Amino acid sequence: MKLSATVAVMCVGGAMLLGGCETTHESMRPDMDRVVQGEHGLQSADLRQMTSRLAPDLLAIPAIVQSPYRAIVVVKGVENKTEDMPGRNMDIYTARLQGLLAQQGGDRIQFVDERAHLEQLQAQELN
């Protein structure tokens, strides 16, 4: 009796997994380069476009272009002050910009973490 009940539950669960969901991949993970209609505020498409434009502009700064030394860039987290998504971690956009700068800038830029962040990581590792 227990075995048949378990099999029945597994069959119903399997059927729900295979065909019971109405949510599509498109609705769960919309294209990051397309603005979603009906949404307000900054969206992934806006921030991706901004970082794509900002990287070459930063690399074109005369002090970076003309310097025989690498530019040292301190990486800091993004302070989220949005009203509609307070507390949401926005560091992914800093990481994207850092990746674009590293890719496009070659060895002209050196990234370093903020000292407070390094000390925080060290304290976590020692505990």
Coordinates of C-alpha atoms in Angstrom, one line a residue:
M1 CA 0.0 0.0 0.0
K2 CA 2.8 2.5 0.9
L3 CA 4.7 1.6 -2.3
S4 CA 1.7 2.3 -4.5
A5 CA 1.0 5.6 -2.8
T6 CA 4.6 6.6 -3.2
V7 CA 4.6 5.7 -6.9
A8 CA 1.3 7.7 -7.3
V9 CA 2.8 10.8 -5.7
M10 CA 5.9 10.5 -7.9
C11 CA 3.8 10.2 -11.0
V12 CA 1.7 13.2 -10.1
G13 CA 4.9 15.2 -9.2
G14 CA 6.5 14.2 -12.5
A15 CA 3.5 15.2 -14.5
M16 CA 3.5 18.6 -12.8
L17 CA 7.2 19.1 -13.5
L18 CA 6.8 18.1 -17.2
G19 CA 3.6 19.9 -18.1
G20 CA 2.0 21.6 -15.2
C21 CA 4.0 24.9 -15.3
E22 CA 2.6 27.6 -17.5
T23 CA 5.6 29.9 -17.0
T24 CA 7.9 30.0 -20.0
H25 CA 11.7 30.5 -20.0
E26 CA 11.2 33.8 -21.8
S27 CA 8.9 35.2 -19.0
M28 CA 11.2 34.0 -16.2
R29 CA 14.5 35.2 -17.9
P30 CA 13.7 37.9 -20.4
D31 CA 16.4 39.0 -22.8
M32 CA 18.9 41.2 -20.9
D33 CA 19.3 43.5 -23.9
R34 CA 15.6 44.3 -24.4
V35 CA 13.6 46.7 -22.3
V36 CA 10.6 45.0 -20.7
Q37 CA 7.4 46.9 -21.3
G38 CA 5.4 47.9 -18.3
E39 CA 8.5 48.0 -16.0
H40 CA 9.8 51.3 -14.7
G41 CA 13.2 52.4 -13.5
L42 CA 16.6 51.1 -14.7
Q43 CA 16.5 47.6 -16.3
S44 CA 19.3 45.2 -17.2
A45 CA 19.3 46.5 -20.8
D46 CA 19.9 50.1 -19.6
L47 CA 22.7 49.1 -17.3
R48 CA 24.3 46.8 -19.9
Q49 CA 24.2 49.6 -22.5
M50 CA 25.7 52.1 -20.0
T51 CA 28.6 49.8 -19.1
S52 CA 29.2 49.0 -22.8
R53 CA 29.5 52.8 -23.5
L54 CA 31.4 53.7 -20.4
A55 CA 34.3 51.2 -20.7
P56 CA 35.7 52.7 -24.0
D57 CA 35.2 56.2 -22.7
L58 CA 37.2 55.5 -19.5
L59 CA 39.9 53.9 -21.5
A60 CA 40.1 57.0 -23.7
I61 CA 40.9 59.3 -20.8
P62 CA 44.2 61.0 -21.8
A63 CA 45.9 60.4 -18.4
I64 CA 45.3 56.6 -19.0
V65 CA 46.2 56.6 -22.7
Q66 CA 49.4 58.7 -22.2
S67 CA 50.7 57.1 -19.0
P68 CA 53.6 54.7 -19.2
Y69 CA 52.3 53.0 -16.1
R70 CA 49.1 51.1 -15.4
A71 CA 46.2 53.0 -14.0
I72 CA 45.2 51.6 -10.5
V73 CA 41.5 51.3 -10.1
V74 CA 40.0 50.7 -6.7
V75 CA 36.9 48.4 -7.0
K76 CA 34.0 49.3 -4.7
G77 CA 30.5 47.9 -4.4
V78 CA 27.5 49.7 -5.7
E79 CA 25.4 51.5 -3.1
N80 CA 21.8 50.8 -4.1
K81 CA 19.6 53.8 -3.5
T82 CA 16.7 52.7 -5.7
E83 CA 13.2 53.1 -4.4
D84 CA 11.6 50.1 -6.1
M85 CA 14.3 47.6 -5.3
P86 CA 16.0 48.7 -2.0
G87 CA 18.6 46.3 -0.8
R88 CA 19.1 44.5 -4.1
N89 CA 22.7 43.8 -4.8
M90 CA 23.9 45.8 -7.9
D91 CA 27.5 44.7 -7.8
I92 CA 27.0 42.7 -11.0
Y93 CA 27.1 45.9 -13.0
T94 CA 30.4 46.9 -11.4
A95 CA 31.8 43.4 -12.2
R96 CA 30.6 43.8 -15.8
L97 CA 32.3 47.1 -16.2
Q98 CA 35.5 45.7 -14.6
G99 CA 35.4 42.8 -17.0
L100 CA 34.9 45.1 -20.0
L101 CA 37.8 47.3 -18.9
A102 CA 40.1 44.3 -18.4
Q103 CA 39.1 42.9 -21.8
Q104 CA 39.4 46.1 -23.7
G105 CA 42.2 47.7 -21.7
G106 CA 44.7 44.9 -21.7
D107 CA 47.4 45.6 -19.2
R108 CA 46.8 49.3 -19.0
I109 CA 44.6 48.9 -15.9
Q110 CA 45.2 47.2 -12.6
F111 CA 42.2 46.5 -10.3
V112 CA 42.5 46.4 -6.5
D113 CA 39.9 45.8 -3.8
E114 CA 39.1 48.4 -1.3
R115 CA 41.1 47.9 1.9
A116 CA 38.0 47.7 4.1
H117 CA 36.6 44.9 1.8
L118 CA 39.9 43.0 2.0
E119 CA 39.9 43.3 5.8
Q120 CA 36.3 42.1 6.0
L121 CA 37.2 39.0 3.9
Q122 CA 40.3 38.3 6.1
A123 CA 38.1 38.5 9.2
Q124 CA 35.6 36.1 7.7
E125 CA 38.4 33.6 6.8
L126 CA 39.9 33.7 10.3
N127 CA 36.6 33.1 12.1

